[in-house]
Short mmCIF file of C-alpha atoms in Angstrom, two decimals:
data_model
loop_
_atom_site.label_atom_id
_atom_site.label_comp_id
_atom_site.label_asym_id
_atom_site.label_seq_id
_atom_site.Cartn_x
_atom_site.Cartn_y
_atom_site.Cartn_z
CA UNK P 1 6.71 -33.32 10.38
CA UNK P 2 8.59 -31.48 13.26
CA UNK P 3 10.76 -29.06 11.61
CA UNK P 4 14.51 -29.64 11.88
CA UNK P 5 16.56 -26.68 12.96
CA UNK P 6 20.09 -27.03 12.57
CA UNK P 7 22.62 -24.53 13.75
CA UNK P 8 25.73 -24.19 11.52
CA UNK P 9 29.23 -23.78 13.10
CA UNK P 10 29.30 -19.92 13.14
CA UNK P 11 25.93 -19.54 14.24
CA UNK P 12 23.43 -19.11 11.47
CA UNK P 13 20.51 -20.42 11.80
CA UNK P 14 18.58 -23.10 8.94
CA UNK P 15 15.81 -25.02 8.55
CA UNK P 16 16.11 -28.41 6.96
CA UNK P 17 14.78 -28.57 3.50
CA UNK P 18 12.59 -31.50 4.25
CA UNK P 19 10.66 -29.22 6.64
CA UNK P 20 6.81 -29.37 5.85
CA UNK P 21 5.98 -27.00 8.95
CA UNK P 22 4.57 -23.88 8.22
CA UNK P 23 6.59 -20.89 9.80
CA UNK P 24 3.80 -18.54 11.27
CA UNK P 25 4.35 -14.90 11.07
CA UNK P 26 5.66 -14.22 14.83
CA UNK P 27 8.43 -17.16 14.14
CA UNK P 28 9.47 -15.39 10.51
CA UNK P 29 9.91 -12.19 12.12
CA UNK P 30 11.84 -13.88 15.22
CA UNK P 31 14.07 -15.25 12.55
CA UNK P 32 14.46 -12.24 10.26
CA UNK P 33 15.60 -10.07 13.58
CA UNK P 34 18.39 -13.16 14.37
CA UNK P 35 19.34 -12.77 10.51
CA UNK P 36 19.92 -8.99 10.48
CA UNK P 37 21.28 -9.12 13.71
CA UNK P 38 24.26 -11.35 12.71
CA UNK P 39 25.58 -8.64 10.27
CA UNK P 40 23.76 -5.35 11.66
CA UNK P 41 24.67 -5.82 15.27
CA UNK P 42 23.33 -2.02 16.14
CA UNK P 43 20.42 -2.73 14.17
CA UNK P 44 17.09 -0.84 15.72
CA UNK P 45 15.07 -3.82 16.09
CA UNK P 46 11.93 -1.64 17.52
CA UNK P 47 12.24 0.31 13.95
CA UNK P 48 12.81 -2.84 12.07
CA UNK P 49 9.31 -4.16 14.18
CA UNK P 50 7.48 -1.16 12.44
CA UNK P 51 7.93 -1.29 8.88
CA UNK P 52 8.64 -5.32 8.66
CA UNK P 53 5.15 -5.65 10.09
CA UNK P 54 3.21 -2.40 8.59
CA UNK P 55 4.75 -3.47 4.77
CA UNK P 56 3.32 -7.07 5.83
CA UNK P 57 -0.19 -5.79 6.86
CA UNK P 58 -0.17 -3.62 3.86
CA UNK P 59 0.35 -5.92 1.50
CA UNK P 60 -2.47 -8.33 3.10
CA UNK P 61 -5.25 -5.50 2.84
CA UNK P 62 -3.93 -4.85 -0.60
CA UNK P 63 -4.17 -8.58 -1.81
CA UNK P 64 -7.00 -9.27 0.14
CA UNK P 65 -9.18 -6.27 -1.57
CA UNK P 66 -7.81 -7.08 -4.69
CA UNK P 67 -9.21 -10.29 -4.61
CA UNK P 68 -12.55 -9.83 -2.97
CA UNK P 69 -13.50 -6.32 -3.90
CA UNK P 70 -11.80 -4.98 -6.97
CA UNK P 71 -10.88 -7.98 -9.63
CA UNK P 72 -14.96 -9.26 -9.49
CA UNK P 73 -15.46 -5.02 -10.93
CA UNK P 74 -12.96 -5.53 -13.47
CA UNK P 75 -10.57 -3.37 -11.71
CA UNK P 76 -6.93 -3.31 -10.22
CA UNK P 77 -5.66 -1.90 -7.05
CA UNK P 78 -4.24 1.55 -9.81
CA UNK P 79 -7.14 1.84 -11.61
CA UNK P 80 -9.22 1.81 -8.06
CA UNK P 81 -7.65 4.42 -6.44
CA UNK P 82 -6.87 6.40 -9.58
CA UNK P 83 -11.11 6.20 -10.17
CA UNK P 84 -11.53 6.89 -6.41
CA UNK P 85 -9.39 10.19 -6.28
CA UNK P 86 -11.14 11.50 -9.37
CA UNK P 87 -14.48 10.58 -7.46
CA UNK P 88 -13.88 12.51 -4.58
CA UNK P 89 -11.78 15.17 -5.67
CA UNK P 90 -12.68 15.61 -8.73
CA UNK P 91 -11.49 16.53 -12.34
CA UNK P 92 -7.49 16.47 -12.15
CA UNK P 93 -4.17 16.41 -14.15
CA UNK P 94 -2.23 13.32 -14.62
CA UNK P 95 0.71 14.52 -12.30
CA UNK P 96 -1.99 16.02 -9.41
CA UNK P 97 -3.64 12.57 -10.14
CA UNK P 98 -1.24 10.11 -9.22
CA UNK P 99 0.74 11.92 -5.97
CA UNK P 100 -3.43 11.39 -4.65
CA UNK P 101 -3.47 8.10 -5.94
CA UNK P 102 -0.13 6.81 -4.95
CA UNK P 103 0.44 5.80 -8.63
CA UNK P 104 3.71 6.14 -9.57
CA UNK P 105 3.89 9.09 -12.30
CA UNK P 106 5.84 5.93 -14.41
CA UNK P 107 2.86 3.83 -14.18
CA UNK P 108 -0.44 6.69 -14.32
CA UNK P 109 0.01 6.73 -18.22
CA UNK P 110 -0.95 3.12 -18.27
CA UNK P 111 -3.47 3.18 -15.67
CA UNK P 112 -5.26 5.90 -17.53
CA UNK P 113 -5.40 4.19 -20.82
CA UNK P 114 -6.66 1.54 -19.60
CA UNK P 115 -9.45 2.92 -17.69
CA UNK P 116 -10.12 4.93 -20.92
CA UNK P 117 -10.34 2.32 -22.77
CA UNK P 118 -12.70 0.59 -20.56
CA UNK P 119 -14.69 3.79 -20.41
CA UNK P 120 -13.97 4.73 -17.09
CA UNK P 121 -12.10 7.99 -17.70
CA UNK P 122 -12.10 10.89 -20.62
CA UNK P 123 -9.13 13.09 -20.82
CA UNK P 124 -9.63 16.50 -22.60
CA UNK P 125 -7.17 19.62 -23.63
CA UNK P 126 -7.14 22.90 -21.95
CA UNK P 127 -8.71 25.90 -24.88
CA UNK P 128 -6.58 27.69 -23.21
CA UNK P 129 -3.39 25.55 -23.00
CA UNK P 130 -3.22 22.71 -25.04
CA UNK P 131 -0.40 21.41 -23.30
CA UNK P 132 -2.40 20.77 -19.90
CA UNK P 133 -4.78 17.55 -19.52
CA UNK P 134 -7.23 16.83 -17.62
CA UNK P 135 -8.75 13.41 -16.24
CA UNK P 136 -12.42 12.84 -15.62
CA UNK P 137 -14.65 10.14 -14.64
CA UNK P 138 -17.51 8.93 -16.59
CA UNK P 139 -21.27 7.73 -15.76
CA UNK P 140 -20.18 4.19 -15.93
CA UNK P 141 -17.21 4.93 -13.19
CA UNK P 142 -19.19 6.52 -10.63
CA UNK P 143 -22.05 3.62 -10.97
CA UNK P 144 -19.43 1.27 -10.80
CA UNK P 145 -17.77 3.14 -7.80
CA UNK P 146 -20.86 3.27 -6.25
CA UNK P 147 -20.89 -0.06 -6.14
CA UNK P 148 -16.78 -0.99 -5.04
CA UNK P 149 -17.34 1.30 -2.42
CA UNK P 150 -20.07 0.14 -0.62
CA UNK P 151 -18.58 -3.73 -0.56
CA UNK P 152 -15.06 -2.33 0.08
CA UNK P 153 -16.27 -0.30 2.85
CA UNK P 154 -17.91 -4.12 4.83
CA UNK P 155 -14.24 -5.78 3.84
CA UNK P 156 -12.26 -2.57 5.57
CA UNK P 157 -14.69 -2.67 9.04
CA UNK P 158 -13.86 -6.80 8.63
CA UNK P 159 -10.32 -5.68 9.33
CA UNK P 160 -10.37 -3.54 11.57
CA UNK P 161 -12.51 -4.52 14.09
CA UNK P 162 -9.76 -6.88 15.69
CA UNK P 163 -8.98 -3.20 17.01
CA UNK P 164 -11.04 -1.45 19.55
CA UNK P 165 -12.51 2.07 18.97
CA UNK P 166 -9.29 3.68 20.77
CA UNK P 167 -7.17 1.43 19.47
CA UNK P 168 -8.04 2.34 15.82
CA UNK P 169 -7.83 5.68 16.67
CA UNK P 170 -4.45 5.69 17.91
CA UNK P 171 -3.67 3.49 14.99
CA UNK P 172 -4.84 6.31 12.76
CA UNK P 173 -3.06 8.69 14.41
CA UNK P 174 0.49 6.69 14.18
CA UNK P 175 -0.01 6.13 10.82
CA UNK P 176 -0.90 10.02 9.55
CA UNK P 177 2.25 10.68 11.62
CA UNK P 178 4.39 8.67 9.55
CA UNK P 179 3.04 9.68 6.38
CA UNK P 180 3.94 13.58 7.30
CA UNK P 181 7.10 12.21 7.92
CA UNK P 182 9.77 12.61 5.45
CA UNK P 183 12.91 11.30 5.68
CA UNK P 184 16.06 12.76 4.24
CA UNK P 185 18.00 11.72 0.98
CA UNK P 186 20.90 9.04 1.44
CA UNK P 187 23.61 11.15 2.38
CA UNK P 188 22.16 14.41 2.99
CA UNK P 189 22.92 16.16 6.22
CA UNK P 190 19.55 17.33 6.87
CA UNK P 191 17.50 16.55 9.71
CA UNK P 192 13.98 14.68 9.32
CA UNK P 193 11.12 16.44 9.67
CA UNK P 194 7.06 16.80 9.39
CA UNK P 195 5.03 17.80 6.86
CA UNK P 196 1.38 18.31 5.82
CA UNK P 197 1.98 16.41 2.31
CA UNK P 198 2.43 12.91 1.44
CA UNK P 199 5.57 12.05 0.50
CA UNK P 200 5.84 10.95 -3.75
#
């Protein structure tokens, strides 16, 4: 069925609720611009461009690994990249832990007793401190690791090779540049600026 858009008196756009058409991903954003603009005239629809489609593609390679890569291990999307940052860096504390992750300090409690309880992970005391803990991996994680990586590592060059060599490259570089980017409180008078760190 041809989809039925009908324009309402002041404007707004809608699409009739018998509409069986799917709305590709170029229309959707063409209609979330014409949405925002109606009450953000001054809207920066260049900026809006950015982060509508990056939070898109990001949550595609998310779902996608998820599903192909990580669930058939036994895993989640946490537990992956809490196992993977104790993999390559190392042994590490909780809070060290998840800013490398990107697990939400909330969250890394239950991420870790889960993987500990799967045998993935052993926490131990400091002798010296008993208030410091530290996370480390297990045999089973790293032969299970060795294993997510290699099949996560075909799924990622699927992706990307819609981009050429340069263009994944410049890709790279856009991205790092946003991720040294921090952005100042709500309210705050301070200026944005770079950094080396990831912002928490």
């Amino acid at each position: 069925m041809v989809a039925a858009v009908k324009t309402r008196s002041e404007g707004e756009r809608m699409i009739d609720a018998t509409d069986e058409r799917r709305i590709d991903a170029v229309q959707f954003e063409a209609m979330a611009e014409e949405a925002v603009d109606r009450f953000v005239p001054e809207a920066d629809f260049g900026a809006m461009a950015v982060i509508f489609n990056m939070v898109r593609l990001s949550g595609r390679v998310v779902a996608d690994l998820e599903k192909t890569v990580h669930r058939p291990a036994g895993l989640t999307w946490a537990s992956w990249r809490v196992m993977f940052a104790l993999w390559v860096a190392g042994d590490l504390e909780p809070r060290v832990l998840a800013h490398l992750s990107g697990v939400s300090r909330a969250s890394i409690s239950a991420t870790l007793n889960t993987l500990e309880r799967d045998g993935h992970i052993v926490r131990s005391r400091s002798d010296s401190d008993r208030r410091v803990v530290t996370v480390s991996i297990t045999d089973k994680a790293r032969a299970t690791i060795a294993e997510v990586v290699v099949r996560q590592s075909a799924r990622e060059k699927t992706w990307a090779s819609v981009l050429s060599a340069d263009e994944q490259k410049s890709f790279v570089r856009a991205l790092r540049k946003m991720l040294a980017f921090h952005v100042p409180p709500v309210g705050s008078t301070g200026q944005p600026h770079g950094t080396n760190e990831e912002p928490e």
